[in-house]
Coordinates of C-alpha atoms in Angstrom, one line a residue:
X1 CA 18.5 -1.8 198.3
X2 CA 20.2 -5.0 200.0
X3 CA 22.7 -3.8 202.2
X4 CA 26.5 -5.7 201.3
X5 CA 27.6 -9.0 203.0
X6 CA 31.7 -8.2 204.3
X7 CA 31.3 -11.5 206.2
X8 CA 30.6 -13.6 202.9
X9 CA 33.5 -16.1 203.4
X10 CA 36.0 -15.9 200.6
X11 CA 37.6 -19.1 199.2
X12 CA 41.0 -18.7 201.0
X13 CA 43.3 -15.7 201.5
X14 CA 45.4 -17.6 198.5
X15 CA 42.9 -16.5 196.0
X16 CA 42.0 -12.9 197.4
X17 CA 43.7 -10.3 195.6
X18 CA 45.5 -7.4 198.0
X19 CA 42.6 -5.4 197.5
X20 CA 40.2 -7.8 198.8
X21 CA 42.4 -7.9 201.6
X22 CA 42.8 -4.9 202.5
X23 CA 39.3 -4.4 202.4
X24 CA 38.4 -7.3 204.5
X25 CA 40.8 -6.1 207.2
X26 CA 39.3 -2.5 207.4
X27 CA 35.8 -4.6 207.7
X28 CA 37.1 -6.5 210.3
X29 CA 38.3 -2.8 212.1
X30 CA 35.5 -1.3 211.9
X31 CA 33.3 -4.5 213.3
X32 CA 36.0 -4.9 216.6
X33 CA 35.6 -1.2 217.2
X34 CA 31.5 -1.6 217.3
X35 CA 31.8 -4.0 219.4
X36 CA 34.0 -1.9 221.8
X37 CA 31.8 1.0 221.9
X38 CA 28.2 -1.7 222.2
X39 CA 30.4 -3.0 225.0
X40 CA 30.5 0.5 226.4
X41 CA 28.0 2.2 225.5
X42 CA 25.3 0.2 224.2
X43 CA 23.8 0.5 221.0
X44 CA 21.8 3.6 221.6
X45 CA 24.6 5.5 223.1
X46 CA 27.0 4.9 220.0
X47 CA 26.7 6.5 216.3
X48 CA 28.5 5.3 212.9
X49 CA 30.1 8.4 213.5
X50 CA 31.9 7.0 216.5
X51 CA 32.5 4.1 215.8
X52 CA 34.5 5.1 212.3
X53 CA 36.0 7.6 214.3
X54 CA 37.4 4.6 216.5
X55 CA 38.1 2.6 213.3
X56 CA 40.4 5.0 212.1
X57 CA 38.2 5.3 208.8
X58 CA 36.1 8.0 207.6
X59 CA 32.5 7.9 207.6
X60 CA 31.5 7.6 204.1
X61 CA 34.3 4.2 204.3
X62 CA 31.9 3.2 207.1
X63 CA 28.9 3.1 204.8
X64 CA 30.4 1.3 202.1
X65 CA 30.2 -1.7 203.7
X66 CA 27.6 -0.9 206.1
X67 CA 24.0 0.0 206.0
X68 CA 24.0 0.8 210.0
X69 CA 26.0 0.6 212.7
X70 CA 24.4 -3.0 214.0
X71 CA 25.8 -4.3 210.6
X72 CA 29.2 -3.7 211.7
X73 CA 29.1 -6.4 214.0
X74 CA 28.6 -9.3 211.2
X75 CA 31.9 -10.3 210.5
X76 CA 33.2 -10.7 214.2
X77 CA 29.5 -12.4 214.6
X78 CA 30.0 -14.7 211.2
X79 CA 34.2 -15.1 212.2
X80 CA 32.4 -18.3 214.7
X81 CA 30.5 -19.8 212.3
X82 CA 33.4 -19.9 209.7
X83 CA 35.5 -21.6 211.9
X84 CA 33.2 -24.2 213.1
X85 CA 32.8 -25.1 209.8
X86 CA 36.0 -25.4 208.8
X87 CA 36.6 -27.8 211.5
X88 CA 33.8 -29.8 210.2
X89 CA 35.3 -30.2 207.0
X90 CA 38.0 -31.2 208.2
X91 CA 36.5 -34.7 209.2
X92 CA 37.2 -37.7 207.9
X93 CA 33.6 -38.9 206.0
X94 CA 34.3 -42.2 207.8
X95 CA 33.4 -40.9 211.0
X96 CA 30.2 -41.2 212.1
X97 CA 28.4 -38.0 211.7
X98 CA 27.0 -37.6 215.6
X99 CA 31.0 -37.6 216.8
X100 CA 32.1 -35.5 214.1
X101 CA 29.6 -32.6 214.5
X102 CA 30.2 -32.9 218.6
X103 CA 33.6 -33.0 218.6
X104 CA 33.8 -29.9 215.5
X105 CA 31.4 -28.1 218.1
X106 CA 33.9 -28.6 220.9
X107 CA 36.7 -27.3 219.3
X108 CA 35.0 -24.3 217.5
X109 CA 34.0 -23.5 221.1
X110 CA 36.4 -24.1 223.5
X111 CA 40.7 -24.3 223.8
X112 CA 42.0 -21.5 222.9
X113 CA 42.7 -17.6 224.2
X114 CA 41.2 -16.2 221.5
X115 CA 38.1 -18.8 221.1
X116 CA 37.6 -17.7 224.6
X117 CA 37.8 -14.1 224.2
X118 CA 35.7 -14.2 220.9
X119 CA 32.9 -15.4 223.8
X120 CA 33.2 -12.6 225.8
X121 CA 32.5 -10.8 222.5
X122 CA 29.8 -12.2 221.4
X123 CA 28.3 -12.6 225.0
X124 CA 28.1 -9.0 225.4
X125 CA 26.6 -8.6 221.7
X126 CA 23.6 -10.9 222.4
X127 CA 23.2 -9.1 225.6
X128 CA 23.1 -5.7 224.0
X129 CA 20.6 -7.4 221.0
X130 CA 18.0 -8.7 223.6
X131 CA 17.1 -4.8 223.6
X132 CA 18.1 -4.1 219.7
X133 CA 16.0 -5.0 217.8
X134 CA 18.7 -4.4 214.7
X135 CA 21.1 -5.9 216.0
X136 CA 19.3 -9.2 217.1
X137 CA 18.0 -9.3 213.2
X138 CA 21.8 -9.4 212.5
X139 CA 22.6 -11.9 214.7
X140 CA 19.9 -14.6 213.2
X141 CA 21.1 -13.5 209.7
X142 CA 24.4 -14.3 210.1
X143 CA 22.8 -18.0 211.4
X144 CA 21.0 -18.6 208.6
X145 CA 24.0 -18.0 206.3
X146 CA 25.8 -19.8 208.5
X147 CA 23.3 -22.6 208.0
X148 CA 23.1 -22.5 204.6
X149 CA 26.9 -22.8 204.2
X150 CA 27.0 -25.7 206.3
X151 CA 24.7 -27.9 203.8
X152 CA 27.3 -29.0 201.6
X153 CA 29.6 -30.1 204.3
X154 CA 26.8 -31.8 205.7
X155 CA 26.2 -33.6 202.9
X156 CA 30.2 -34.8 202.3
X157 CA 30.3 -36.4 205.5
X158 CA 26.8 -38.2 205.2
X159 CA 27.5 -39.8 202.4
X160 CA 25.4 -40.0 198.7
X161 CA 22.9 -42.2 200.0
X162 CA 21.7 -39.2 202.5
X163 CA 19.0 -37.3 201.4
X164 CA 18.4 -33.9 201.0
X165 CA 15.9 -33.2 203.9
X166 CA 17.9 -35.2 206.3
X167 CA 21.1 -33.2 205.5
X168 CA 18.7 -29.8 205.6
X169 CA 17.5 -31.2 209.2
X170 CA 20.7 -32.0 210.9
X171 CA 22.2 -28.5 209.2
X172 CA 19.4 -26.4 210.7
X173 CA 19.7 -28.2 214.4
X174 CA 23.5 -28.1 214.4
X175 CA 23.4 -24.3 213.7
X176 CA 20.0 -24.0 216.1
X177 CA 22.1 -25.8 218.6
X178 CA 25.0 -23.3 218.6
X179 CA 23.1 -20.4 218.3
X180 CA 20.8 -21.7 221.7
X181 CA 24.1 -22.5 223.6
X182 CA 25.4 -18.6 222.9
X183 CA 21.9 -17.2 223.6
X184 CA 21.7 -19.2 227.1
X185 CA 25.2 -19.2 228.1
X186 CA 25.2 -15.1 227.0
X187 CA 21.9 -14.6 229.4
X188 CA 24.0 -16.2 232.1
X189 CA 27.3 -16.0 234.3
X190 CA 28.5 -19.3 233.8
X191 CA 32.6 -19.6 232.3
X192 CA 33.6 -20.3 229.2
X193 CA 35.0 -23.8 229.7
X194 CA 33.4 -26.3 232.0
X195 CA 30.3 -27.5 233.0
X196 CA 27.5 -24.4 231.6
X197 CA 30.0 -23.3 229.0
X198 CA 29.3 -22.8 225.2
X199 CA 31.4 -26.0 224.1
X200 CA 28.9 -27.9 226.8
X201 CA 25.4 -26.4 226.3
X202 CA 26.2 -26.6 222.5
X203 CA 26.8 -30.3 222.8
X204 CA 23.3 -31.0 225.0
X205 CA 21.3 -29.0 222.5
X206 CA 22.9 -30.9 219.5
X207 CA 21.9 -34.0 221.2
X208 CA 18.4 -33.3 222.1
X209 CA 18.0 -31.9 218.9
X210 CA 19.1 -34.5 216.8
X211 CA 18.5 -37.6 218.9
X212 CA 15.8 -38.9 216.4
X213 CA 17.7 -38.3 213.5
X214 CA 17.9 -41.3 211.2
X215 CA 21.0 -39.7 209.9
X216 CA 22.6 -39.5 213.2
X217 CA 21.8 -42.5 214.4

């Protein structure tokens, strides 16, 4: 059996009923206190029974949304990917593609508090899935949706005339870049602004990757 998706994007908290609310917030509870007790604990220390217990939800709650406890972390893991692609789409299809991707990629990863403390999350997640083998599956999971979600935005900005494999290419390297910069930056001490940061190891990977992109070009 397919275990659900809580960190399935929704179309807009306009359209969600309270329910769906309600629900997405205990999801969202449950995935900050996993990541608390990885942080502490690591994986193999921490049970689904502690980390509902830290939720404030019972157990069975736990496991209707989650198949294990490394599936809690999706939706904090999934929350970056949203909003990097929301700041995509918010580009005008007049900009050239190359400067909107790197400068979506900046923001998504850089000036804020909570953009910066969302790293320190997910740093200590990818350190704790180097020896998970769960919880690294997530983790590239939640990439490939991530991916996938990103073609039709792609697509906008390029134009009609693009065509499909170019707008699957530059999809999979922008995500590939991202997910490279976390993974190195993670493995690392370096900050979370500046030179070595996400926003600027992001950037480099985006532009090694894509460099011989027609589309990009």
């Amino acid at each position: 059996m397919r275990s659900p998706r809580p960190y399935t994007p929704q179309n807009g908290s306009g359209t969600q009923s309270l329910t769906e609310r309600r629900k997405a917030a205990t999801q969202l509870d449950i995935a900050r206190a996993a990541c608390e007790l990885f942080a502490a604990h690591g994986p193999d220390g921490t049970t689904a029974e502690d980390i509902a217990h830290r939720a404030g939800v019972a157990l069975r709650t736990f496991y209707r949304y989650f198949r294990n406890k490394q599936e809690a972390v999706a939706p904090l893991l999934a929350g970056g990917g949203d909003a990097w692609r929301a700041l995509l789409a918010e580009e005008d299809p007049a900009t050239p593609l190359a400067q909107a991707l790197e400068r979506a990629v900046t923001r998504a990863l850089s000036d804020s508090k909570a953009v910066e403390e969302g790293l320190e999350v997910t740093r200590g997640l990818l350190r704790a899935a180097t020896t998970d083998e769960a919880l690294r599956a997530v983790w590239y999971r939640v990439n490939q949706e991530s991916e996938e979600r990103l073609v039709p935005i792609v697509a906008r900005l390029a134009g009609p005339e693009a065509d499909e494999m170019s707008v699957r290419l530059v999809s999979a390297a922008a995500t590939d870049a991202i997910r490279v910069a976390l993974e190195l930056w993670s493995a690392g001490q370096a900050p979370v602004s500046g030179p070595g940061s996400p926003a600027d190891l992001a950037v480099r990977c985006l532009r090694e990757l894509t460099g011989a992109m027609p589309l990009l070009r």
